[in-house]
Amino acid sequence: AALSPNGRVHYMVKHRAVRKYRELARYLGLGQKRLQNPVCALLPLTAVKRRRDLDNVLAALKPAFDGVTDAGWWSDDSAITEHHVLPEIHHPLWGENGILLMACERDELPTMQAAVARLRDGAAAGAPNEAVGALLAASSSSSPRSRTM
């Protein structure tokens, strides 16, 4: 709630939440080679079927983008050549909602799309956590130019 633009929290509570989220995103994004022509995709993973307001989701993700920029994924988030917001994947086993932030070079976009399709298939088959684990493992081992957080 503190990261939501609609959240009604004290400004210092919001400041601490933003700083913590940005630092976490930076930490998780460290050790990656800088992307030259980055393409970014956002994939909401939901445990509860409830419509999300897209502009609020994107605003709440600003600290994550700033964190991975700090980690060196790209020179500046304005360098991202394309943004893709993918339809959410719902599964009650996730327990809570989350968003996968994925990035790759423009020429690797078909590979990222295939990985998302495998994630959808895994969730539909009743193994959503294993599908997310496989996606994370594939992004860290396949190409040094693609990453998922």
mmCIF file of N, CA and C in Angstrom:
data_model
loop_
_atom_site.group_PDB
_atom_site.id
_atom_site.type_symbol
_atom_site.label_atom_id
_atom_site.label_comp_id
_atom_site.label_asym_id
_atom_site.label_seq_id
_atom_site.Cartn_x
_atom_site.Cartn_y
_atom_site.Cartn_z
ATOM 1 N N ALA A 1 0.823 -1.199 0.000
ATOM 2 C CA ALA A 1 0.000 0.000 0.000
ATOM 3 C C ALA A 1 0.860 1.253 0.000
ATOM 4 N N ALA A 2 2.051 1.171 0.622
ATOM 5 C CA ALA A 2 2.904 2.354 0.706
ATOM 6 C C ALA A 2 3.461 2.739 -0.659
ATOM 7 N N LEU A 3 3.609 1.787 -1.573
ATOM 8 C CA LEU A 3 4.152 2.091 -2.899
ATOM 9 C C LEU A 3 3.081 2.531 -3.886
ATOM 10 N N SER A 4 1.831 2.297 -3.558
ATOM 11 C CA SER A 4 0.745 2.662 -4.456
ATOM 12 C C SER A 4 0.574 4.178 -4.500
ATOM 13 N N PRO A 5 0.364 4.732 -5.693
ATOM 14 C CA PRO A 5 0.092 6.165 -5.773
ATOM 15 C C PRO A 5 -1.196 6.548 -5.048
ATOM 16 N N ASN A 6 -2.083 5.568 -4.853
ATOM 17 C CA ASN A 6 -3.331 5.835 -4.146
ATOM 18 C C ASN A 6 -3.226 5.557 -2.651
ATOM 19 N N GLY A 7 -2.070 5.077 -2.202
ATOM 20 C CA GLY A 7 -1.887 4.772 -0.783
ATOM 21 C C GLY A 7 -1.914 6.043 0.061
ATOM 22 N N ARG A 8 -2.558 5.964 1.170
ATOM 23 C CA ARG A 8 -2.661 7.117 2.076
ATOM 24 C C ARG A 8 -1.822 6.836 3.313
ATOM 25 N N VAL A 9 -0.507 7.012 3.143
ATOM 26 C CA VAL A 9 0.416 6.777 4.248
ATOM 27 C C VAL A 9 1.251 8.029 4.466
ATOM 28 N N HIS A 10 1.837 8.120 5.640
ATOM 29 C CA HIS A 10 2.718 9.242 5.962
ATOM 30 C C HIS A 10 3.874 9.259 4.967
ATOM 31 N N TYR A 11 4.341 10.447 4.599
ATOM 32 C CA TYR A 11 5.369 10.540 3.569
ATOM 33 C C TYR A 11 6.659 9.826 3.948
ATOM 34 N N MET A 12 6.988 9.751 5.231
ATOM 35 C CA MET A 12 8.215 9.059 5.647
ATOM 36 C C MET A 12 8.042 7.533 5.546
ATOM 37 N N VAL A 13 6.842 7.051 5.772
ATOM 38 C CA VAL A 13 6.568 5.624 5.595
ATOM 39 C C VAL A 13 6.754 5.263 4.121
ATOM 40 N N LYS A 14 6.218 6.106 3.241
ATOM 41 C CA LYS A 14 6.367 5.869 1.805
ATOM 42 C C LYS A 14 7.845 5.965 1.410
ATOM 43 N N HIS A 15 8.551 6.961 1.910
ATOM 44 C CA HIS A 15 9.972 7.129 1.590
ATOM 45 C C HIS A 15 10.776 5.885 1.974
ATOM 46 N N ARG A 16 10.539 5.356 3.155
ATOM 47 C CA ARG A 16 11.266 4.159 3.598
ATOM 48 C C ARG A 16 10.923 2.944 2.722
ATOM 49 N N ALA A 17 9.654 2.805 2.371
ATOM 50 C CA ALA A 17 9.243 1.680 1.525
ATOM 51 C C ALA A 17 9.877 1.785 0.139
ATOM 52 N N VAL A 18 9.900 2.979 -0.433
ATOM 53 C CA VAL A 18 10.493 3.186 -1.755
ATOM 54 C C VAL A 18 11.992 2.892 -1.697
ATOM 55 N N ARG A 19 12.668 3.405 -0.679
ATOM 56 C CA ARG A 19 14.113 3.188 -0.554
ATOM 57 C C ARG A 19 14.433 1.699 -0.400
ATOM 58 N N LYS A 20 13.663 1.015 0.432
ATOM 59 C CA LYS A 20 13.887 -0.420 0.655
ATOM 60 C C LYS A 20 13.656 -1.211 -0.626
ATOM 61 N N TYR A 21 12.593 -0.912 -1.361
ATOM 62 C CA TYR A 21 12.262 -1.606 -2.595
ATOM 63 C C TYR A 21 13.335 -1.352 -3.656
ATOM 64 N N ARG A 22 13.784 -0.106 -3.763
ATOM 65 C CA ARG A 22 14.825 0.232 -4.730
ATOM 66 C C ARG A 22 16.128 -0.495 -4.404
ATOM 67 N N GLU A 23 16.504 -0.520 -3.133
ATOM 68 C CA GLU A 23 17.726 -1.207 -2.727
ATOM 69 C C GLU A 23 17.621 -2.712 -2.978
ATOM 70 N N LEU A 24 16.472 -3.301 -2.728
ATOM 71 C CA LEU A 24 16.267 -4.721 -2.989
ATOM 72 C C LEU A 24 16.381 -5.020 -4.484
ATOM 73 N N ALA A 25 15.760 -4.191 -5.318
ATOM 74 C CA ALA A 25 15.834 -4.383 -6.770
ATOM 75 C C ALA A 25 17.276 -4.243 -7.250
ATOM 76 N N ARG A 26 18.011 -3.295 -6.705
ATOM 77 C CA ARG A 26 19.415 -3.133 -7.074
ATOM 78 C C ARG A 26 20.217 -4.364 -6.694
ATOM 79 N N TYR A 27 20.001 -4.858 -5.482
ATOM 80 C CA TYR A 27 20.722 -6.036 -5.006
ATOM 81 C C TYR A 27 20.427 -7.252 -5.893
ATOM 82 N N LEU A 28 19.157 -7.468 -6.207
ATOM 83 C CA LEU A 28 18.764 -8.615 -7.030
ATOM 84 C C LEU A 28 19.266 -8.489 -8.467
ATOM 85 N N GLY A 29 19.479 -7.270 -8.915
ATOM 86 C CA GLY A 29 19.899 -7.044 -10.290
ATOM 87 C C GLY A 29 21.394 -6.950 -10.497
ATOM 88 N N LEU A 30 22.182 -7.021 -9.436
ATOM 89 C CA LEU A 30 23.633 -6.883 -9.566
ATOM 90 C C LEU A 30 24.256 -8.030 -10.356
ATOM 91 N N GLY A 31 25.395 -7.755 -10.964
ATOM 92 C CA GLY A 31 26.164 -8.792 -11.634
ATOM 93 C C GLY A 31 25.736 -9.093 -13.051
ATOM 94 N N GLN A 32 24.935 -8.245 -13.653
ATOM 95 C CA GLN A 32 24.465 -8.482 -15.016
ATOM 96 C C GLN A 32 25.170 -7.528 -15.975
ATOM 97 N N LYS A 33 25.415 -7.999 -17.189
ATOM 98 C CA LYS A 33 25.997 -7.169 -18.228
ATOM 99 C C LYS A 33 24.960 -6.132 -18.676
ATOM 100 N N ARG A 34 25.432 -4.931 -18.983
ATOM 101 C CA ARG A 34 24.532 -3.856 -19.410
ATOM 102 C C ARG A 34 23.907 -4.180 -20.764
ATOM 103 N N LEU A 35 22.602 -3.970 -20.869
ATOM 104 C CA LEU A 35 21.886 -4.173 -22.129
ATOM 105 C C LEU A 35 22.040 -2.931 -23.006
ATOM 106 N N GLN A 36 22.260 -3.133 -24.302
ATOM 107 C CA GLN A 36 22.445 -2.017 -25.228
ATOM 108 C C GLN A 36 21.131 -1.556 -25.851
ATOM 109 N N ASN A 37 20.267 -2.498 -26.221
ATOM 110 C CA ASN A 37 18.943 -2.201 -26.798
ATOM 111 C C ASN A 37 17.890 -2.932 -25.979
ATOM 112 N N PRO A 38 17.688 -2.494 -24.736
ATOM 113 C CA PRO A 38 16.815 -3.277 -23.855
ATOM 114 C C PRO A 38 15.347 -3.227 -24.235
ATOM 115 N N VAL A 39 14.733 -4.398 -24.057
ATOM 116 C CA VAL A 39 13.285 -4.558 -24.161
ATOM 117 C C VAL A 39 12.854 -5.060 -22.790
ATOM 118 N N CYS A 40 11.803 -4.489 -22.256
ATOM 119 C CA CYS A 40 11.369 -4.833 -20.911
ATOM 120 C C CYS A 40 9.941 -5.358 -20.958
ATOM 121 N N ALA A 41 9.677 -6.382 -20.137
ATOM 122 C CA ALA A 41 8.327 -6.941 -20.051
ATOM 123 C C ALA A 41 7.939 -7.062 -18.584
ATOM 124 N N LEU A 42 6.704 -6.752 -18.301
ATOM 125 C CA LEU A 42 6.146 -6.889 -16.960
ATOM 126 C C LEU A 42 5.061 -7.946 -17.007
ATOM 127 N N LEU A 43 5.169 -8.920 -16.106
ATOM 128 C CA LEU A 43 4.211 -10.021 -16.066
ATOM 129 C C LEU A 43 3.615 -10.115 -14.668
ATOM 130 N N PRO A 44 2.377 -9.650 -14.487
ATOM 131 C CA PRO A 44 1.740 -9.776 -13.170
ATOM 132 C C PRO A 44 1.382 -11.226 -12.853
ATOM 133 N N LEU A 45 1.744 -11.654 -11.656
ATOM 134 C CA LEU A 45 1.375 -12.977 -11.143
ATOM 135 C C LEU A 45 0.424 -12.724 -9.981
ATOM 136 N N THR A 46 -0.814 -13.173 -10.115
ATOM 137 C CA THR A 46 -1.799 -12.843 -9.102
ATOM 138 C C THR A 46 -2.337 -14.090 -8.411
ATOM 139 N N ALA A 47 -2.563 -13.942 -7.122
ATOM 140 C CA ALA A 47 -3.166 -15.013 -6.337
ATOM 141 C C ALA A 47 -4.662 -14.769 -6.164
ATOM 142 N N VAL A 48 -5.069 -13.539 -6.315
ATOM 143 C CA VAL A 48 -6.458 -13.142 -6.136
ATOM 144 C C VAL A 48 -6.945 -12.531 -7.443
ATOM 145 N N LYS A 49 -8.100 -12.993 -7.897
ATOM 146 C CA LYS A 49 -8.650 -12.411 -9.122
ATOM 147 C C LYS A 49 -9.295 -11.070 -8.780
ATOM 148 N N ARG A 50 -8.564 -10.026 -9.104
ATOM 149 C CA ARG A 50 -9.058 -8.676 -8.879
ATOM 150 C C ARG A 50 -8.412 -7.799 -9.936
ATOM 151 N N ARG A 51 -9.184 -6.949 -10.568
ATOM 152 C CA ARG A 51 -8.618 -6.089 -11.600
ATOM 153 C C ARG A 51 -7.672 -5.084 -10.990
ATOM 154 N N ARG A 52 -6.537 -4.894 -11.652
ATOM 155 C CA ARG A 52 -5.549 -3.918 -11.221
ATOM 156 C C ARG A 52 -5.576 -2.742 -12.193
ATOM 157 N N ASP A 53 -5.413 -1.560 -11.670
ATOM 158 C CA ASP A 53 -5.335 -0.369 -12.493
ATOM 159 C C ASP A 53 -3.902 -0.261 -13.009
ATOM 160 N N LEU A 54 -3.707 -0.398 -14.309
ATOM 161 C CA LEU A 54 -2.381 -0.504 -14.897
ATOM 162 C C LEU A 54 -1.481 0.685 -14.569
ATOM 163 N N ASP A 55 -2.016 1.896 -14.613
ATOM 164 C CA ASP A 55 -1.149 3.040 -14.331
ATOM 165 C C ASP A 55 -0.665 3.045 -12.885
ATOM 166 N N ASN A 56 -1.461 2.525 -11.966
ATOM 167 C CA ASN A 56 -1.006 2.430 -10.579
ATOM 168 C C ASN A 56 0.069 1.357 -10.415
ATOM 169 N N VAL A 57 -0.073 0.250 -11.134
ATOM 170 C CA VAL A 57 0.938 -0.810 -11.088
ATOM 171 C C VAL A 57 2.268 -0.264 -11.595
ATOM 172 N N LEU A 58 2.228 0.441 -12.726
ATOM 173 C CA LEU A 58 3.462 0.985 -13.288
ATOM 174 C C LEU A 58 4.097 2.020 -12.363
ATOM 175 N N ALA A 59 3.288 2.857 -11.739
ATOM 176 C CA ALA A 59 3.827 3.852 -10.818
ATOM 177 C C ALA A 59 4.459 3.191 -9.596
ATOM 178 N N ALA A 60 3.863 2.119 -9.120
ATOM 179 C CA ALA A 60 4.410 1.416 -7.961
ATOM 180 C C ALA A 60 5.714 0.706 -8.297
ATOM 181 N N LEU A 61 5.966 0.442 -9.588
ATOM 182 C CA LEU A 61 7.195 -0.235 -10.003
ATOM 183 C C LEU A 61 8.363 0.713 -10.248
ATOM 184 N N LYS A 62 8.141 2.007 -10.141
ATOM 185 C CA LYS A 62 9.233 2.951 -10.393
ATOM 186 C C LYS A 62 10.466 2.658 -9.547
ATOM 187 N N PRO A 63 10.340 2.368 -8.252
ATOM 188 C CA PRO A 63 11.550 2.048 -7.481
ATOM 189 C C PRO A 63 12.285 0.803 -7.991
ATOM 190 N N ALA A 64 11.547 -0.171 -8.539
ATOM 191 C CA ALA A 64 12.194 -1.364 -9.092
ATOM 192 C C ALA A 64 12.998 -0.999 -10.338
ATOM 193 N N PHE A 65 12.420 -0.187 -11.217
ATOM 194 C CA PHE A 65 13.156 0.253 -12.404
ATOM 195 C C PHE A 65 14.388 1.060 -12.006
ATOM 196 N N ASP A 66 14.233 1.934 -11.022
ATOM 197 C CA ASP A 66 15.378 2.718 -10.555
ATOM 198 C C ASP A 66 16.449 1.810 -9.953
ATOM 199 N N GLY A 67 16.031 0.779 -9.239
ATOM 200 C CA GLY A 67 16.984 -0.140 -8.621
ATOM 201 C C GLY A 67 17.782 -0.928 -9.639
ATOM 202 N N VAL A 68 17.125 -1.457 -10.666
ATOM 203 C CA VAL A 68 17.873 -2.220 -11.669
ATOM 204 C C VAL A 68 18.696 -1.290 -12.557
ATOM 205 N N THR A 69 18.277 -0.041 -12.676
ATOM 206 C CA THR A 69 19.130 0.945 -13.350
ATOM 207 C C THR A 69 20.384 1.177 -12.517
ATOM 208 N N ASP A 70 20.217 1.308 -11.204
ATOM 209 C CA ASP A 70 21.376 1.441 -10.313
ATOM 210 C C ASP A 70 22.297 0.230 -10.408
ATOM 211 N N ALA A 71 21.728 -0.950 -10.641
ATOM 212 C CA ALA A 71 22.514 -2.183 -10.744
ATOM 213 C C ALA A 71 23.228 -2.298 -12.091
ATOM 214 N N GLY A 72 22.881 -1.441 -13.038
ATOM 215 C CA GLY A 72 23.582 -1.425 -14.313
ATOM 216 C C GLY A 72 22.933 -2.208 -15.430
ATOM 217 N N TRP A 73 21.639 -2.531 -15.325
ATOM 218 C CA TRP A 73 20.985 -3.266 -16.412
ATOM 219 C C TRP A 73 21.021 -2.451 -17.698
ATOM 220 N N TRP A 74 20.882 -1.134 -17.579
ATOM 221 C CA TRP A 74 20.923 -0.223 -18.712
ATOM 222 C C TRP A 74 21.459 1.097 -18.208
ATOM 223 N N SER A 75 21.842 1.975 -19.124
ATOM 224 C CA SER A 75 22.438 3.250 -18.720
ATOM 225 C C SER A 75 21.421 4.135 -18.011
ATOM 226 N N ASP A 76 20.194 4.108 -18.471
ATOM 227 C CA ASP A 76 19.102 4.876 -17.874
ATOM 228 C C ASP A 76 17.816 4.208 -18.328
ATOM 229 N N ASP A 77 16.777 4.276 -17.511
ATOM 230 C CA ASP A 77 15.552 3.582 -17.923
ATOM 231 C C ASP A 77 14.911 4.206 -19.162
ATOM 232 N N SER A 78 15.353 5.401 -19.557
ATOM 233 C CA SER A 78 14.864 5.964 -20.818
ATOM 234 C C SER A 78 15.498 5.241 -22.021
ATOM 235 N N ALA A 79 16.533 4.409 -21.784
ATOM 236 C CA ALA A 79 17.178 3.645 -22.850
ATOM 237 C C ALA A 79 16.350 2.425 -23.266
ATOM 238 N N ILE A 80 15.321 2.077 -22.502
ATOM 239 C CA ILE A 80 14.491 0.915 -22.842
ATOM 240 C C ILE A 80 13.752 1.221 -24.139
ATOM 241 N N THR A 81 13.958 0.366 -25.136
ATOM 242 C CA THR A 81 13.388 0.630 -26.457
ATOM 243 C C THR A 81 11.937 0.197 -26.581
ATOM 244 N N GLU A 82 11.517 -0.795 -25.788
ATOM 245 C CA GLU A 82 10.129 -1.260 -25.816
ATOM 246 C C GLU A 82 9.718 -1.691 -24.418
ATOM 247 N N HIS A 83 8.458 -1.442 -24.093
ATOM 248 C CA HIS A 83 7.858 -1.945 -22.851
ATOM 249 C C HIS A 83 6.691 -2.848 -23.236
ATOM 250 N N HIS A 84 6.623 -4.011 -22.622
ATOM 251 C CA HIS A 84 5.513 -4.930 -22.854
ATOM 252 C C HIS A 84 4.871 -5.244 -21.507
ATOM 253 N N VAL A 85 3.598 -4.973 -21.393
ATOM 254 C CA VAL A 85 2.851 -5.366 -20.205
ATOM 255 C C VAL A 85 2.007 -6.553 -20.626
ATOM 256 N N LEU A 86 2.314 -7.708 -20.051
ATOM 257 C CA LEU A 86 1.685 -8.959 -20.457
ATOM 258 C C LEU A 86 0.436 -9.234 -19.632
ATOM 259 N N PRO A 87 -0.518 -9.968 -20.183
ATOM 260 C CA PRO A 87 -1.707 -10.331 -19.399
ATOM 261 C C PRO A 87 -1.302 -11.158 -18.175
ATOM 262 N N GLU A 88 -1.972 -10.893 -17.082
ATOM 263 C CA GLU A 88 -1.613 -11.560 -15.830
ATOM 264 C C GLU A 88 -1.837 -13.064 -15.878
ATOM 265 N N ILE A 89 -1.086 -13.748 -15.036
ATOM 266 C CA ILE A 89 -1.279 -15.180 -14.824
ATOM 267 C C ILE A 89 -1.812 -15.325 -13.408
ATOM 268 N N HIS A 90 -2.946 -15.981 -13.268
ATOM 269 C CA HIS A 90 -3.572 -16.148 -11.957
ATOM 270 C C HIS A 90 -3.403 -17.590 -11.485
ATOM 271 N N HIS A 91 -2.995 -17.727 -10.237
ATOM 272 C CA HIS A 91 -2.995 -19.053 -9.599
ATOM 273 C C HIS A 91 -3.039 -18.857 -8.085
ATOM 274 N N PRO A 92 -3.996 -19.479 -7.393
ATOM 275 C CA PRO A 92 -4.127 -19.277 -5.946
ATOM 276 C C PRO A 92 -2.948 -19.821 -5.139
ATOM 277 N N LEU A 93 -2.157 -20.740 -5.689
ATOM 278 C CA LEU A 93 -1.020 -21.278 -4.947
ATOM 279 C C LEU A 93 0.077 -20.252 -4.693
ATOM 280 N N TRP A 94 0.072 -19.133 -5.440
ATOM 281 C CA TRP A 94 1.111 -18.136 -5.224
ATOM 282 C C TRP A 94 0.979 -17.456 -3.869
ATOM 283 N N GLY A 95 -0.203 -17.450 -3.320
ATOM 284 C CA GLY A 95 -0.361 -16.886 -1.979
ATOM 285 C C GLY A 95 -0.466 -15.378 -1.963
ATOM 286 N N GLU A 96 0.412 -14.700 -2.688
ATOM 287 C CA GLU A 96 0.316 -13.244 -2.768
ATOM 288 C C GLU A 96 0.677 -12.813 -4.178
ATOM 289 N N ASN A 97 0.338 -11.577 -4.493
ATOM 290 C CA ASN A 97 0.557 -11.068 -5.833
ATOM 291 C C ASN A 97 2.015 -10.647 -6.015
ATOM 292 N N GLY A 98 2.468 -10.697 -7.239
ATOM 293 C CA GLY A 98 3.810 -10.253 -7.569
ATOM 294 C C GLY A 98 3.880 -9.877 -9.038
ATOM 295 N N ILE A 99 5.026 -9.329 -9.414
ATOM 296 C CA ILE A 99 5.239 -8.958 -10.808
ATOM 297 C C ILE A 99 6.648 -9.378 -11.187
ATOM 298 N N LEU A 100 6.770 -10.091 -12.293
ATOM 299 C CA LEU A 100 8.085 -10.419 -12.827
ATOM 300 C C LEU A 100 8.503 -9.283 -13.750
ATOM 301 N N LEU A 101 9.676 -8.759 -13.514
ATOM 302 C CA LEU A 101 10.270 -7.743 -14.371
ATOM 303 C C LEU A 101 11.328 -8.458 -15.197
ATOM 304 N N MET A 102 11.128 -8.502 -16.500
ATOM 305 C CA MET A 102 12.041 -9.219 -17.387
ATOM 306 C C MET A 102 12.620 -8.237 -18.393
ATOM 307 N N ALA A 103 13.882 -8.454 -18.745
ATOM 308 C CA ALA A 103 14.531 -7.598 -19.733
ATOM 309 C C ALA A 103 15.485 -8.427 -20.564
ATOM 310 N N CYS A 104 15.615 -8.041 -21.821
ATOM 311 C CA CYS A 104 16.552 -8.716 -22.715
ATOM 312 C C CYS A 104 16.905 -7.757 -23.835
ATOM 313 N N GLU A 105 17.864 -8.160 -24.656
ATOM 314 C CA GLU A 105 18.165 -7.398 -25.861
ATOM 315 C C GLU A 105 17.006 -7.569 -26.840
ATOM 316 N N ARG A 106 16.818 -6.583 -27.694
ATOM 317 C CA ARG A 106 15.703 -6.600 -28.645
ATOM 318 C C ARG A 106 15.696 -7.881 -29.488
ATOM 319 N N ASP A 107 16.871 -8.351 -29.906
ATOM 320 C CA ASP A 107 16.906 -9.539 -30.758
ATOM 321 C C ASP A 107 16.592 -10.828 -30.001
ATOM 322 N N GLU A 108 16.512 -10.784 -28.672
ATOM 323 C CA GLU A 108 16.180 -11.965 -27.872
ATOM 324 C C GLU A 108 14.724 -11.978 -27.416
ATOM 325 N N LEU A 109 13.919 -11.052 -27.920
ATOM 326 C CA LEU A 109 12.513 -10.971 -27.535
ATOM 327 C C LEU A 109 11.750 -12.270 -27.798
ATOM 328 N N PRO A 110 11.933 -12.965 -28.935
ATOM 329 C CA PRO A 110 11.212 -14.231 -29.140
ATOM 330 C C PRO A 110 11.549 -15.282 -28.072
ATOM 331 N N THR A 111 12.788 -15.308 -27.618
ATOM 332 C CA THR A 111 13.179 -16.253 -26.564
ATOM 333 C C THR A 111 12.447 -15.931 -25.269
ATOM 334 N N MET A 112 12.339 -14.633 -24.931
ATOM 335 C CA MET A 112 11.626 -14.232 -23.724
ATOM 336 C C MET A 112 10.135 -14.573 -23.848
ATOM 337 N N GLN A 113 9.564 -14.367 -25.019
ATOM 338 C CA GLN A 113 8.155 -14.692 -25.220
ATOM 339 C C GLN A 113 7.918 -16.193 -25.074
ATOM 340 N N ALA A 114 8.836 -17.006 -25.551
ATOM 341 C CA ALA A 114 8.707 -18.462 -25.411
ATOM 342 C C ALA A 114 8.799 -18.863 -23.936
ATOM 343 N N ALA A 115 9.663 -18.209 -23.172
ATOM 344 C CA ALA A 115 9.783 -18.507 -21.744
ATOM 345 C C ALA A 115 8.492 -18.160 -21.003
ATOM 346 N N VAL A 116 7.868 -17.058 -21.371
ATOM 347 C CA VAL A 116 6.594 -16.671 -20.752
ATOM 348 C C VAL A 116 5.508 -17.679 -21.112
ATOM 349 N N ALA A 117 5.516 -18.159 -22.349
ATOM 350 C CA ALA A 117 4.529 -19.176 -22.759
ATOM 351 C C ALA A 117 4.700 -20.453 -21.940
ATOM 352 N N ARG A 118 5.954 -20.856 -21.673
ATOM 353 C CA ARG A 118 6.199 -22.047 -20.841
ATOM 354 C C ARG A 118 5.710 -21.808 -19.409
ATOM 355 N N LEU A 119 5.876 -20.583 -18.905
ATOM 356 C CA LEU A 119 5.386 -20.248 -17.569
ATOM 357 C C LEU A 119 3.862 -20.357 -17.518
ATOM 358 N N ARG A 120 3.193 -19.841 -18.538
ATOM 359 C CA ARG A 120 1.726 -19.932 -18.595
ATOM 360 C C ARG A 120 1.284 -21.396 -18.627
ATOM 361 N N ASP A 121 1.960 -22.201 -19.436
ATOM 362 C CA ASP A 121 1.617 -23.624 -19.533
ATOM 363 C C ASP A 121 1.829 -24.322 -18.195
ATOM 364 N N GLY A 122 2.917 -24.019 -17.511
ATOM 365 C CA GLY A 122 3.203 -24.628 -16.210
ATOM 366 C C GLY A 122 2.169 -24.249 -15.174
ATOM 367 N N ALA A 123 1.754 -22.983 -15.173
ATOM 368 C CA ALA A 123 0.723 -22.545 -14.228
ATOM 369 C C ALA A 123 -0.607 -23.213 -14.542
ATOM 370 N N ALA A 124 -0.934 -23.331 -15.824
ATOM 371 C CA ALA A 124 -2.189 -23.978 -16.218
ATOM 372 C C ALA A 124 -2.185 -25.461 -15.875
ATOM 373 N N ALA A 125 -0.991 -26.070 -15.866
ATOM 374 C CA ALA A 125 -0.873 -27.499 -15.553
ATOM 375 C C ALA A 125 -0.888 -27.763 -14.046
ATOM 376 N N GLY A 126 -0.964 -26.703 -13.247
ATOM 377 C CA GLY A 126 -1.057 -26.876 -11.801
ATOM 378 C C GLY A 126 0.270 -26.831 -11.064
ATOM 379 N N ALA A 127 1.318 -26.384 -11.720
ATOM 380 C CA ALA A 127 2.631 -26.293 -11.076
ATOM 381 C C ALA A 127 3.196 -24.883 -11.244
ATOM 382 N N PRO A 128 2.507 -23.887 -10.680
ATOM 383 C CA PRO A 128 2.934 -22.504 -10.933
ATOM 384 C C PRO A 128 4.281 -22.157 -10.310
ATOM 385 N N ASN A 129 4.557 -22.629 -9.108
ATOM 386 C CA ASN A 129 5.823 -22.290 -8.456
ATOM 387 C C ASN A 129 7.003 -22.909 -9.191
ATOM 388 N N GLU A 130 6.841 -24.134 -9.661
ATOM 389 C CA GLU A 130 7.891 -24.788 -10.431
ATOM 390 C C GLU A 130 8.119 -24.061 -11.751
ATOM 391 N N ALA A 131 7.044 -23.570 -12.370
ATOM 392 C CA ALA A 131 7.166 -22.848 -13.637
ATOM 393 C C ALA A 131 7.929 -21.539 -13.451
ATOM 394 N N VAL A 132 7.653 -20.828 -12.359
ATOM 395 C CA VAL A 132 8.394 -19.590 -12.075
ATOM 396 C C VAL A 132 9.856 -19.923 -11.813
ATOM 397 N N GLY A 133 10.117 -20.979 -11.039
ATOM 398 C CA GLY A 133 11.491 -21.389 -10.772
ATOM 399 C C GLY A 133 12.240 -21.728 -12.049
ATOM 400 N N ALA A 134 11.576 -22.419 -12.970
ATOM 401 C CA ALA A 134 12.210 -22.771 -14.241
ATOM 402 C C ALA A 134 12.512 -21.524 -15.066
ATOM 403 N N LEU A 135 11.598 -20.548 -15.040
ATOM 404 C CA LEU A 135 11.829 -19.305 -15.781
ATOM 405 C C LEU A 135 13.027 -18.561 -15.200
ATOM 406 N N LEU A 136 13.098 -18.480 -13.877
ATOM 407 C CA LEU A 136 14.222 -17.784 -13.245
ATOM 408 C C LEU A 136 15.541 -18.500 -13.521
ATOM 409 N N ALA A 137 15.531 -19.822 -13.471
ATOM 410 C CA ALA A 137 16.756 -20.585 -13.740
ATOM 411 C C ALA A 137 17.190 -20.427 -15.198
ATOM 412 N N ALA A 138 16.223 -20.437 -16.100
ATOM 413 C CA ALA A 138 16.554 -20.306 -17.524
ATOM 414 C C ALA A 138 17.121 -18.923 -17.825
ATOM 415 N N SER A 139 16.580 -17.877 -17.196
ATOM 416 C CA SER A 139 17.063 -16.528 -17.489
ATOM 417 C C SER A 139 18.453 -16.302 -16.921
ATOM 418 N N SER A 140 18.805 -16.996 -15.845
ATOM 419 C CA SER A 140 20.125 -16.790 -15.267
ATOM 420 C C SER A 140 21.193 -17.640 -15.946
ATOM 421 N N SER A 141 20.787 -18.744 -16.588
ATOM 422 C CA SER A 141 21.790 -19.631 -17.175
ATOM 423 C C SER A 141 21.902 -19.511 -18.691
ATOM 424 N N SER A 142 20.831 -19.076 -19.352
ATOM 425 C CA SER A 142 20.855 -19.115 -20.814
ATOM 426 C C SER A 142 21.749 -18.022 -21.385
ATOM 427 N N SER A 143 21.277 -16.844 -21.405
ATOM 428 C CA SER A 143 22.013 -15.760 -22.034
ATOM 429 C C SER A 143 22.427 -14.749 -20.984
ATOM 430 N N PRO A 144 23.654 -14.266 -21.055
ATOM 431 C CA PRO A 144 24.056 -13.248 -20.104
ATOM 432 C C PRO A 144 23.375 -11.916 -20.390
ATOM 433 N N ARG A 145 22.620 -11.854 -21.494
ATOM 434 C CA ARG A 145 21.984 -10.592 -21.838
ATOM 435 C C ARG A 145 20.494 -10.569 -21.520
ATOM 436 N N SER A 146 19.968 -11.621 -20.899
ATOM 437 C CA SER A 146 18.574 -11.594 -20.481
ATOM 438 C C SER A 146 18.521 -11.827 -18.991
ATOM 439 N N ARG A 147 17.541 -11.246 -18.340
ATOM 440 C CA ARG A 147 17.415 -11.392 -16.897
ATOM 441 C C ARG A 147 15.982 -11.211 -16.449
ATOM 442 N N THR A 148 15.685 -11.813 -15.318
ATOM 443 C CA THR A 148 14.349 -11.756 -14.751
ATOM 444 C C THR A 148 14.485 -11.448 -13.274
ATOM 445 N N MET A 149 13.612 -10.638 -12.766
ATOM 446 C CA MET A 149 13.610 -10.340 -11.348
ATOM 447 C C MET A 149 12.196 -10.448 -10.827
#
